[in-house]
Tab-separated table of C-alpha atoms in Angstrom:
chain	number	residue	atom	x	y	z
A	1	UNK	CA	70.510	34.339	-149.028
A	2	UNK	CA	71.724	33.215	-152.233
A	3	UNK	CA	74.003	34.371	-155.167
A	4	UNK	CA	73.328	33.998	-158.705
A	5	UNK	CA	76.822	33.349	-159.939
A	6	UNK	CA	80.226	32.152	-159.127
A	7	UNK	CA	82.320	32.437	-157.111
A	8	UNK	CA	79.035	31.936	-155.298
A	9	UNK	CA	77.752	33.845	-152.546
A	10	UNK	CA	79.582	34.178	-149.351
A	11	UNK	CA	79.567	34.106	-146.026
A	12	UNK	CA	76.745	35.301	-143.928
A	13	UNK	CA	77.020	32.563	-141.384
A	14	UNK	CA	76.134	34.576	-138.372
A	15	UNK	CA	73.504	31.995	-138.226
A	16	UNK	CA	76.075	29.748	-137.243
A	17	UNK	CA	77.926	32.133	-135.168
A	18	UNK	CA	76.460	34.601	-132.564
A	19	UNK	CA	74.022	36.265	-134.621
A	20	UNK	CA	71.127	34.224	-135.391
A	21	UNK	CA	72.074	32.422	-132.320
A	22	UNK	CA	70.105	34.769	-130.044
A	23	UNK	CA	66.497	33.485	-129.759
A	24	UNK	CA	64.323	36.473	-131.288
A	25	UNK	CA	61.148	35.212	-129.482
A	26	UNK	CA	62.651	35.510	-125.962
A	27	UNK	CA	64.552	38.781	-127.056
A	28	UNK	CA	60.977	40.295	-128.194
A	29	UNK	CA	59.489	39.273	-124.962
A	30	UNK	CA	61.914	41.520	-122.934
A	31	UNK	CA	60.992	44.512	-124.771
A	32	UNK	CA	57.561	44.298	-123.080
A	33	UNK	CA	54.187	45.733	-124.740
A	34	UNK	CA	52.502	47.413	-121.959
A	35	UNK	CA	48.865	46.807	-121.619
A	36	UNK	CA	46.932	49.071	-124.094
A	37	UNK	CA	43.361	49.746	-124.628
A	38	UNK	CA	44.104	50.746	-128.278
A	39	UNK	CA	45.597	48.968	-131.205
A	40	UNK	CA	48.952	50.183	-132.240
A	41	UNK	CA	50.453	49.822	-135.442
A	42	UNK	CA	54.252	50.471	-136.414
A	43	UNK	CA	56.206	50.592	-139.521
A	44	UNK	CA	59.906	51.187	-140.040
A	45	UNK	CA	61.835	51.529	-143.194
A	46	UNK	CA	65.803	50.824	-142.508
A	47	UNK	CA	68.693	51.183	-145.360
A	48	UNK	CA	71.775	49.583	-144.001
A	49	UNK	CA	75.081	50.238	-146.194
A	50	UNK	CA	78.286	48.678	-145.665
A	51	UNK	CA	81.411	50.911	-146.795
A	52	UNK	CA	83.454	49.022	-149.601
A	53	UNK	CA	86.373	47.012	-148.456
A	54	UNK	CA	89.836	48.752	-148.948
A	55	UNK	CA	90.897	47.857	-152.404
A	56	UNK	CA	94.592	47.552	-150.971
A	57	UNK	CA	93.196	44.560	-148.739
A	58	UNK	CA	91.250	42.787	-151.307
A	59	UNK	CA	93.196	39.954	-153.231
A	60	UNK	CA	90.372	38.817	-155.408
A	61	UNK	CA	87.012	39.804	-155.770
A	62	UNK	CA	84.505	42.782	-155.402
A	63	UNK	CA	85.465	45.441	-152.975
A	64	UNK	CA	81.454	45.939	-152.493
A	65	UNK	CA	79.855	44.643	-149.659
A	66	UNK	CA	76.258	44.445	-148.385
A	67	UNK	CA	73.511	46.605	-148.633
A	68	UNK	CA	70.143	45.990	-146.723
A	69	UNK	CA	66.526	47.205	-147.095
A	70	UNK	CA	64.619	46.468	-143.977
A	71	UNK	CA	60.954	46.824	-143.586
A	72	UNK	CA	59.703	46.234	-140.024
A	73	UNK	CA	55.858	45.889	-139.264
A	74	UNK	CA	54.216	45.561	-135.642
A	75	UNK	CA	50.728	45.239	-134.629
A	76	UNK	CA	49.760	45.153	-131.001
A	77	UNK	CA	46.153	44.813	-130.239
A	78	UNK	CA	44.161	43.985	-126.821
A	79	UNK	CA	42.640	40.882	-126.559
A	80	UNK	CA	39.957	40.657	-123.611
A	81	UNK	CA	40.622	42.737	-120.594
A	82	UNK	CA	44.199	41.563	-119.599
A	83	UNK	CA	45.791	40.106	-122.722
A	84	UNK	CA	47.902	42.061	-125.791
A	85	UNK	CA	48.579	40.017	-128.868
A	86	UNK	CA	51.428	41.363	-130.779
A	87	UNK	CA	52.374	40.463	-134.357
A	88	UNK	CA	55.924	41.555	-135.620
A	89	UNK	CA	56.885	41.021	-139.248
A	90	UNK	CA	60.146	41.801	-140.972
A	91	UNK	CA	60.948	41.700	-144.791
A	92	UNK	CA	64.301	42.224	-145.871
A	93	UNK	CA	66.329	42.205	-149.081
A	94	UNK	CA	70.176	41.806	-148.992
A	95	UNK	CA	72.591	42.291	-151.852
A	96	UNK	CA	76.418	42.677	-152.225
A	97	UNK	CA	79.423	40.645	-151.568
A	98	UNK	CA	81.431	39.228	-148.495
A	99	UNK	CA	84.700	37.525	-147.579
A	100	UNK	CA	85.030	34.248	-148.813
A	101	UNK	CA	88.399	33.962	-147.090
A	102	UNK	CA	91.781	35.411	-146.563
A	103	UNK	CA	95.238	34.719	-147.840
A	104	UNK	CA	98.694	36.095	-146.945
A	105	UNK	CA	99.582	39.013	-149.015
A	106	UNK	CA	103.108	40.243	-150.345
A	107	UNK	CA	103.900	41.775	-146.963
A	108	UNK	CA	102.580	38.548	-145.320
A	109	UNK	CA	99.485	40.284	-143.668
A	110	UNK	CA	96.216	38.957	-144.442
A	111	UNK	CA	94.201	39.929	-147.698
A	112	UNK	CA	90.466	39.289	-148.531
A	113	UNK	CA	89.364	36.857	-151.316
A	114	UNK	CA	85.782	38.340	-151.628
A	115	UNK	CA	82.963	36.624	-153.458
A	116	UNK	CA	81.480	38.287	-156.412
A	117	UNK	CA	79.088	41.318	-155.843
A	118	UNK	CA	76.363	38.683	-156.790
A	119	UNK	CA	74.411	38.030	-153.384
A	120	UNK	CA	70.811	38.334	-153.447
A	121	UNK	CA	68.463	37.086	-151.015
A	122	UNK	CA	65.401	37.967	-148.958
A	123	UNK	CA	64.651	37.215	-145.229
A	124	UNK	CA	60.863	37.052	-143.959
A	125	UNK	CA	60.488	36.932	-140.196
A	126	UNK	CA	57.268	36.544	-138.425
A	127	UNK	CA	56.859	36.658	-134.355
A	128	UNK	CA	53.635	36.532	-132.444
A	129	UNK	CA	53.386	37.106	-128.658
A	130	UNK	CA	50.680	37.008	-126.155
A	131	UNK	CA	51.106	38.777	-123.056
A	132	UNK	CA	48.812	38.240	-120.101
A	133	UNK	CA	48.866	40.926	-117.450
A	134	UNK	CA	47.981	40.857	-113.778
A	135	UNK	CA	48.221	43.212	-111.025
A	136	UNK	CA	51.575	41.930	-110.013
A	137	UNK	CA	53.043	41.252	-113.061
A	138	UNK	CA	52.634	39.543	-116.447
A	139	UNK	CA	53.481	36.180	-118.496
A	140	UNK	CA	54.018	36.177	-122.115
A	141	UNK	CA	54.309	33.469	-124.709
A	142	UNK	CA	55.901	33.798	-128.104
A	143	UNK	CA	56.347	31.571	-131.328
A	144	UNK	CA	58.415	32.744	-134.163
A	145	UNK	CA	59.392	31.450	-137.776
A	146	UNK	CA	62.092	32.950	-139.986
A	147	UNK	CA	62.900	31.923	-143.797
A	148	UNK	CA	65.456	32.704	-146.275
A	149	UNK	CA	66.658	30.898	-149.545
A	150	UNK	CA	68.998	28.814	-147.589
A	151	UNK	CA	67.889	29.081	-143.982
A	152	UNK	CA	64.889	28.234	-141.911
A	153	UNK	CA	64.373	28.618	-138.093
A	154	UNK	CA	61.664	28.214	-135.669
A	155	UNK	CA	61.432	29.448	-132.168
A	156	UNK	CA	59.489	29.938	-129.155
A	157	UNK	CA	59.831	31.356	-125.687
A	158	UNK	CA	58.233	31.884	-122.348
A	159	UNK	CA	58.852	34.949	-119.972
A	160	UNK	CA	57.472	36.681	-116.957
A	161	UNK	CA	57.360	39.829	-114.861
A	162	UNK	CA	56.625	39.816	-111.066
A	163	UNK	CA	56.344	43.209	-109.252
A	164	UNK	CA	56.880	43.393	-105.411
A	165	UNK	CA	53.984	44.574	-103.423
A	166	UNK	CA	55.338	48.066	-103.024
A	167	UNK	CA	55.987	48.118	-106.939
A	168	UNK	CA	59.465	49.172	-106.145
A	169	UNK	CA	61.434	45.899	-107.173
A	170	UNK	CA	60.524	43.946	-110.338
A	171	UNK	CA	61.778	40.470	-111.492
A	172	UNK	CA	61.897	39.249	-114.818
A	173	UNK	CA	63.096	36.359	-116.611
A	174	UNK	CA	62.412	33.903	-119.493
A	175	UNK	CA	63.555	30.722	-121.562
A	176	UNK	CA	63.561	30.347	-125.438
A	177	UNK	CA	64.332	27.470	-127.722
A	178	UNK	CA	65.393	27.748	-131.449
A	179	UNK	CA	65.794	24.999	-134.155
A	180	UNK	CA	67.504	26.115	-137.458
A	181	UNK	CA	68.213	24.280	-140.724
A	182	UNK	CA	70.753	25.502	-143.479
A	183	UNK	CA	70.624	24.370	-146.894
A	184	UNK	CA	73.675	25.988	-148.450
A	185	UNK	CA	73.459	26.957	-151.927
A	186	UNK	CA	75.720	24.845	-154.223
A	187	UNK	CA	78.243	26.138	-156.457
A	188	UNK	CA	80.220	24.008	-159.090
A	189	UNK	CA	83.713	23.301	-157.877
A	190	UNK	CA	83.264	23.890	-154.154
A	191	UNK	CA	82.588	20.896	-151.907
A	192	UNK	CA	79.739	22.107	-149.257
A	193	UNK	CA	77.584	20.200	-147.112
A	194	UNK	CA	73.954	19.365	-148.575
A	195	UNK	CA	71.910	20.369	-145.118
A	196	UNK	CA	72.692	20.650	-141.530
A	197	UNK	CA	71.159	21.987	-138.548
A	198	UNK	CA	71.716	23.039	-134.931
A	199	UNK	CA	69.341	24.216	-131.769
A	200	UNK	CA	70.007	26.811	-129.317
A	201	UNK	CA	68.446	27.561	-126.063
A	202	UNK	CA	68.896	30.418	-123.934
A	203	UNK	CA	67.581	32.073	-120.597
A	204	UNK	CA	67.560	35.343	-118.668
A	205	UNK	CA	66.794	36.767	-115.254
A	206	UNK	CA	66.963	40.309	-114.401
A	207	UNK	CA	65.582	42.319	-111.199
A	208	UNK	CA	64.883	46.139	-111.812
A	209	UNK	CA	64.577	48.645	-108.806
A	210	UNK	CA	63.130	51.834	-108.494
A	211	UNK	CA	65.636	54.116	-106.604
A	212	UNK	CA	63.898	57.361	-106.487
A	213	UNK	CA	61.122	59.097	-108.475
A	214	UNK	CA	63.981	60.036	-110.857
A	215	UNK	CA	66.124	56.920	-111.121
A	216	UNK	CA	65.487	53.353	-111.775
A	217	UNK	CA	68.162	50.685	-112.531
A	218	UNK	CA	68.224	46.873	-113.546
A	219	UNK	CA	70.759	44.070	-113.222
A	220	UNK	CA	70.385	40.812	-115.216
A	221	UNK	CA	72.378	37.608	-116.123
A	222	UNK	CA	72.007	35.426	-119.043
A	223	UNK	CA	73.176	32.256	-120.526
A	224	UNK	CA	72.798	30.292	-123.904
A	225	UNK	CA	73.864	27.264	-125.561
A	226	UNK	CA	74.171	26.050	-129.049
A	227	UNK	CA	74.507	22.677	-130.313
A	228	UNK	CA	74.924	21.406	-134.000
A	229	UNK	CA	76.635	22.770	-137.132
A	230	UNK	CA	78.083	26.234	-136.150
A	231	UNK	CA	80.395	26.529	-138.906
A	232	UNK	CA	80.111	28.869	-142.164
A	233	UNK	CA	79.762	26.696	-145.094
A	234	UNK	CA	80.293	29.487	-147.310
A	235	UNK	CA	83.638	30.308	-146.145
A	236	UNK	CA	87.040	28.710	-148.013
A	237	UNK	CA	88.090	27.038	-144.820
A	238	UNK	CA	85.872	27.150	-141.617
A	239	UNK	CA	85.837	24.395	-139.218
A	240	UNK	CA	83.938	25.369	-135.691
A	241	UNK	CA	83.033	23.351	-132.389
A	242	UNK	CA	79.788	22.061	-132.810
A	243	UNK	CA	78.868	23.457	-129.213
A	244	UNK	CA	79.126	26.721	-127.908
A	245	UNK	CA	78.262	28.028	-124.264
A	246	UNK	CA	78.048	31.535	-123.011
A	247	UNK	CA	77.231	33.599	-120.061
A	248	UNK	CA	76.915	37.126	-119.496
A	249	UNK	CA	75.502	39.989	-117.472
A	250	UNK	CA	74.027	43.154	-118.038
A	251	UNK	CA	73.525	46.424	-115.864
A	252	UNK	CA	71.096	49.294	-117.018
A	253	UNK	CA	70.295	52.769	-115.609
A	254	UNK	CA	67.425	55.178	-116.273
A	255	UNK	CA	67.843	58.548	-114.679
A	256	UNK	CA	65.573	61.624	-115.196
A	257	UNK	CA	66.876	65.317	-114.993
A	258	UNK	CA	63.961	67.115	-114.517
A	259	UNK	CA	65.416	70.739	-114.950
A	260	UNK	CA	66.759	69.637	-118.428
A	261	UNK	CA	63.464	67.469	-119.177
A	262	UNK	CA	66.230	65.058	-120.491
A	263	UNK	CA	66.753	61.238	-119.504
A	264	UNK	CA	69.962	59.592	-119.578
A	265	UNK	CA	70.167	56.008	-120.452
A	266	UNK	CA	73.443	53.675	-119.585
A	267	UNK	CA	73.622	50.299	-120.541
A	268	UNK	CA	76.425	47.845	-119.799
A	269	UNK	CA	77.023	44.242	-121.007
A	270	UNK	CA	79.780	41.687	-120.425
A	271	UNK	CA	79.666	38.521	-122.554
A	272	UNK	CA	82.059	35.555	-121.895
A	273	UNK	CA	81.964	32.179	-123.987
A	274	UNK	CA	83.787	28.875	-124.194
A	275	UNK	CA	85.090	29.652	-127.828
A	276	UNK	CA	87.257	31.953	-125.751
A	277	UNK	CA	85.412	35.168	-126.593
A	278	UNK	CA	84.881	37.875	-124.246
A	279	UNK	CA	83.278	41.072	-124.952
A	280	UNK	CA	82.051	44.281	-123.225
A	281	UNK	CA	79.622	46.726	-124.574
A	282	UNK	CA	78.518	50.260	-123.126
A	283	UNK	CA	76.010	52.561	-124.353
A	284	UNK	CA	74.890	56.009	-123.375
A	285	UNK	CA	71.764	57.694	-124.807
A	286	UNK	CA	70.425	61.039	-124.033
A	287	UNK	CA	66.769	61.592	-124.654
A	288	UNK	CA	66.080	65.537	-124.737
A	289	UNK	CA	62.396	66.723	-124.866
A	290	UNK	CA	62.139	69.680	-127.419
A	291	UNK	CA	58.813	71.376	-126.173
A	292	UNK	CA	55.791	69.193	-125.765
A	293	UNK	CA	55.928	67.006	-129.011
A	294	UNK	CA	59.445	66.547	-130.087
A	295	UNK	CA	62.380	64.715	-128.854
A	296	UNK	CA	65.980	64.110	-130.241
A	297	UNK	CA	67.904	61.333	-128.979
A	298	UNK	CA	71.776	61.279	-129.457
A	299	UNK	CA	73.840	58.021	-128.591
A	300	UNK	CA	77.178	56.677	-128.545
A	301	UNK	CA	78.104	52.910	-128.108
A	302	UNK	CA	81.383	51.357	-127.554
A	303	UNK	CA	82.218	47.590	-128.156
A	304	UNK	CA	85.501	45.402	-127.846
A	305	UNK	CA	85.843	41.700	-128.168
A	306	UNK	CA	88.688	39.255	-127.850
A	307	UNK	CA	89.336	36.698	-130.464
A	308	UNK	CA	87.944	33.153	-130.426
A	309	UNK	CA	90.535	30.224	-129.641
A	310	UNK	CA	90.486	28.953	-133.074
A	311	UNK	CA	90.702	32.041	-134.842
A	312	UNK	CA	93.620	32.179	-137.631
A	313	UNK	CA	94.513	35.339	-139.412
A	314	UNK	CA	94.967	33.535	-142.989
A	315	UNK	CA	93.314	30.404	-144.213
A	316	UNK	CA	95.567	27.581	-145.087
A	317	UNK	CA	95.121	23.866	-145.739
A	318	UNK	CA	98.004	23.199	-143.573
A	319	UNK	CA	96.033	24.451	-140.519
A	320	UNK	CA	94.409	21.271	-138.871
A	321	UNK	CA	91.404	21.330	-136.404
A	322	UNK	CA	89.025	24.151	-135.490
A	323	UNK	CA	89.759	27.294	-137.537
A	324	UNK	CA	87.967	30.143	-138.825
A	325	UNK	CA	89.508	33.644	-140.461
A	326	UNK	CA	85.932	34.996	-139.956
A	327	UNK	CA	86.110	38.726	-138.715
A	328	UNK	CA	83.332	38.247	-136.397
A	329	UNK	CA	85.539	35.915	-134.325
A	330	UNK	CA	88.819	38.348	-134.679
A	331	UNK	CA	89.928	40.805	-132.073
A	332	UNK	CA	88.540	44.314	-132.654
A	333	UNK	CA	86.835	47.097	-131.213
A	334	UNK	CA	83.634	49.232	-132.601
A	335	UNK	CA	82.250	52.800	-131.875
A	336	UNK	CA	78.927	53.642	-133.490
A	337	UNK	CA	77.338	57.085	-132.877
A	338	UNK	CA	73.841	58.548	-134.111
A	339	UNK	CA	70.833	60.230	-133.403
A	340	UNK	CA	67.095	60.059	-133.556
A	341	UNK	CA	64.366	62.831	-133.940
A	342	UNK	CA	60.896	61.880	-132.817
A	343	UNK	CA	57.829	63.710	-133.311
A	344	UNK	CA	55.215	62.508	-130.645
A	345	UNK	CA	51.338	63.318	-130.797
A	346	UNK	CA	48.553	61.580	-128.866
A	347	UNK	CA	47.637	59.179	-131.704
A	348	UNK	CA	50.982	59.009	-133.829
A	349	UNK	CA	54.501	58.968	-133.848
A	350	UNK	CA	57.138	59.731	-136.467
A	351	UNK	CA	60.839	58.675	-135.955
A	352	UNK	CA	63.914	59.717	-138.212
A	353	UNK	CA	67.190	58.247	-137.140
A	354	UNK	CA	70.818	57.695	-138.187
A	355	UNK	CA	73.454	55.628	-137.088
A	356	UNK	CA	77.406	55.202	-138.060
A	357	UNK	CA	79.387	52.163	-137.229
A	358	UNK	CA	82.954	51.908	-137.361
A	359	UNK	CA	85.115	48.742	-136.263
A	360	UNK	CA	88.897	48.864	-136.109
A	361	UNK	CA	91.783	46.705	-134.209
A	362	UNK	CA	93.075	49.654	-132.683
A	363	UNK	CA	89.481	50.450	-131.140
A	364	UNK	CA	89.820	46.969	-129.113
A	365	UNK	CA	90.642	47.324	-125.598
A	366	UNK	CA	93.775	44.960	-125.792
A	367	UNK	CA	96.208	45.367	-128.248
A	368	UNK	CA	95.778	44.084	-131.787
A	369	UNK	CA	98.885	42.936	-133.753
A	370	UNK	CA	97.103	41.834	-136.739
A	371	UNK	CA	93.891	43.344	-137.908
A	372	UNK	CA	91.351	41.211	-139.791
A	373	UNK	CA	90.834	43.023	-143.315
A	374	UNK	CA	87.150	42.401	-143.501
A	375	UNK	CA	86.262	44.614	-140.433
A	376	UNK	CA	83.006	46.669	-141.251
A	377	UNK	CA	81.773	50.013	-141.380
A	378	UNK	CA	78.453	50.842	-141.956
A	379	UNK	CA	75.841	53.435	-141.898
A	380	UNK	CA	71.959	52.890	-141.051
A	381	UNK	CA	69.224	55.193	-141.809
A	382	UNK	CA	65.605	54.489	-140.477
A	383	UNK	CA	62.219	56.345	-140.878
A	384	UNK	CA	59.183	55.065	-139.443
A	385	UNK	CA	55.768	55.950	-137.874
A	386	UNK	CA	53.425	54.455	-135.035
A	387	UNK	CA	49.577	55.119	-135.212
A	388	UNK	CA	47.285	54.222	-132.422
A	389	UNK	CA	43.512	53.679	-133.194
B	1	UNK	CA	74.591	29.717	-110.336
B	2	UNK	CA	76.913	31.094	-107.576
B	3	UNK	CA	77.927	34.107	-109.871
B	4	UNK	CA	73.964	34.600	-110.710
B	5	UNK	CA	73.179	34.952	-107.009
B	6	UNK	CA	75.933	37.131	-106.318
B	7	UNK	CA	75.305	39.599	-109.175
B	8	UNK	CA	71.804	39.875	-108.253
B	9	UNK	CA	72.145	39.990	-104.711
B	10	UNK	CA	74.775	42.809	-105.112
B	11	UNK	CA	72.391	44.736	-107.085
B	12	UNK	CA	69.491	44.629	-104.578
B	13	UNK	CA	71.703	45.563	-101.765
B	14	UNK	CA	73.057	48.350	-103.349
B	15	UNK	CA	69.808	49.472	-104.331
B	16	UNK	CA	67.879	49.506	-101.031
B	17	UNK	CA	65.785	52.537	-101.068
B	18	UNK	CA	62.620	54.119	-99.445
B	19	UNK	CA	59.340	53.428	-101.290
B	20	UNK	CA	58.108	55.767	-104.172
B	21	UNK	CA	54.533	56.475	-103.845
B	22	UNK	CA	52.500	56.011	-107.033
B	23	UNK	CA	51.716	60.014	-107.406
B	24	UNK	CA	55.606	60.268	-107.308
B	25	UNK	CA	55.920	58.213	-110.567
B	26	UNK	CA	55.231	60.348	-113.364
B	27	UNK	CA	58.649	60.892	-114.628
B	28	UNK	CA	59.377	57.287	-114.554
B	29	UNK	CA	56.298	56.581	-116.543
B	30	UNK	CA	57.804	58.922	-119.696
B	31	UNK	CA	58.464	57.262	-123.050
B	32	UNK	CA	62.190	58.386	-122.614
B	33	UNK	CA	62.463	56.588	-119.358
B	34	UNK	CA	61.448	53.098	-120.488
B	35	UNK	CA	64.083	50.297	-120.695
B	36	UNK	CA	63.192	50.137	-124.468
B	37	UNK	CA	61.594	53.306	-125.449
B	38	UNK	CA	61.213	51.983	-129.286
B	39	UNK	CA	61.406	48.197	-129.460
B	40	UNK	CA	61.222	48.172	-133.090
B	41	UNK	CA	64.608	50.061	-133.111
B	42	UNK	CA	66.025	47.947	-130.694
B	43	UNK	CA	65.193	44.979	-132.443
B	44	UNK	CA	66.700	46.177	-135.685
B	45	UNK	CA	69.937	47.600	-134.053
B	46	UNK	CA	70.369	44.345	-132.075
B	47	UNK	CA	69.701	42.066	-135.275
B	48	UNK	CA	72.657	44.054	-137.122
B	49	UNK	CA	74.958	44.170	-133.913
B	50	UNK	CA	74.396	40.122	-133.594
B	51	UNK	CA	75.226	39.893	-137.240
B	52	UNK	CA	78.368	41.836	-137.138
B	53	UNK	CA	80.012	40.821	-133.371
B	54	UNK	CA	80.744	37.625	-131.944
B	55	UNK	CA	78.619	38.689	-128.530
B	56	UNK	CA	75.064	38.432	-128.479
B	57	UNK	CA	72.016	37.979	-125.950
B	58	UNK	CA	71.534	40.052	-122.749
B	59	UNK	CA	68.145	41.461	-121.589
B	60	UNK	CA	66.104	43.164	-124.555
B	61	UNK	CA	68.233	42.057	-127.692
B	62	UNK	CA	66.768	40.571	-130.521
B	63	UNK	CA	66.853	39.688	-134.173
B	64	UNK	CA	65.271	37.020	-136.268
B	65	UNK	CA	66.303	33.867	-138.060
B	66	UNK	CA	69.737	34.303	-139.601
B	67	UNK	CA	69.979	37.647	-141.725
B	68	UNK	CA	73.238	37.046	-141.310
B	69	UNK	CA	74.665	39.686	-143.473
């Protein structure tokens, strides 16, 4: 993403933190595309809007934050008797402002230095996967490419599923790789790198088990490694280690309440990395059937993380060594809630969904003395349809 | 690696159960009972969470490229 005027665009580094650091290809594989005799086409339009920053916490710059308009396309079509080719494409526009850095305010607490509301960028993402199914499992290969004005990424992955003879237990796993390059947009008077890159690799192994005709569970472990330029070139002062290793585990449950015609989903994830960040994520969703064709799905999600070892509350030239005031590396908790309304027919499906996300230092599992002023609240609204032919 | 084996072993041990015949699996096959009932929704949500939070990864999360707003 780029900005068209000073003080330049700001952050958006996730490329260099945890965000882009997941490997999209391998992630997509885990979603699974069950073999289909028909071609399926899906489209989603999502509008993402962040609340303005609290003006009392903005030292200089615009309080406006990001607005994102995202178009998702998916085409899944059978190839021969045992293969499914899936193409996923994203087109996304981003505008708004983000935190350039933090400085101590009159009371000593950190205040935001925001970029001008001048960021304007597009992201295009393409991912192709080929899944070969057999009686006792499947094997999937995927390749992906993503580009923005200042960012380019290539990724690939391979994943498998293996069912036991009694089809009670399913093992699944995969590995992936990504190679990313960033070429920051330059701004007069600010010294930024010209170009740099990083690579990342990750893998997961999971086992799922059918416990009863109404209940199945899954446990999994995952690990990831990032190496290269992991700092944020759009921050005032951001120096991060050039390597990061993460480990985590997940647990999921799907339970069907026959008398209520509803399914309860429970998802938990533990994450830990060598930057000192530890997090817990817990989500519940309730999939309630309404007659033969409608389904309503309320959800609630809780997230909490500790801070990175090198996180600083305010930027200062007096700081030495690794340092970052990025709110994504700060301690906080977040609560999100929302609901989907789905109309399902044999040949098509229509989806309407809304979600509200709020983050706060007080929501963290452990006490947070000084909250980062850039913590974000946002609203996400999605409409979409799927068609089989 | 020892954590991997421990976690997966506990999962398997705790979940030992009698076989479920194929004719009993109608409810398990429902869309609402899938790990990811809507992969496009899951991909979009994971993409945003990954851009706003330090943690990422797992089984069934995703995003694409940077997109780090």
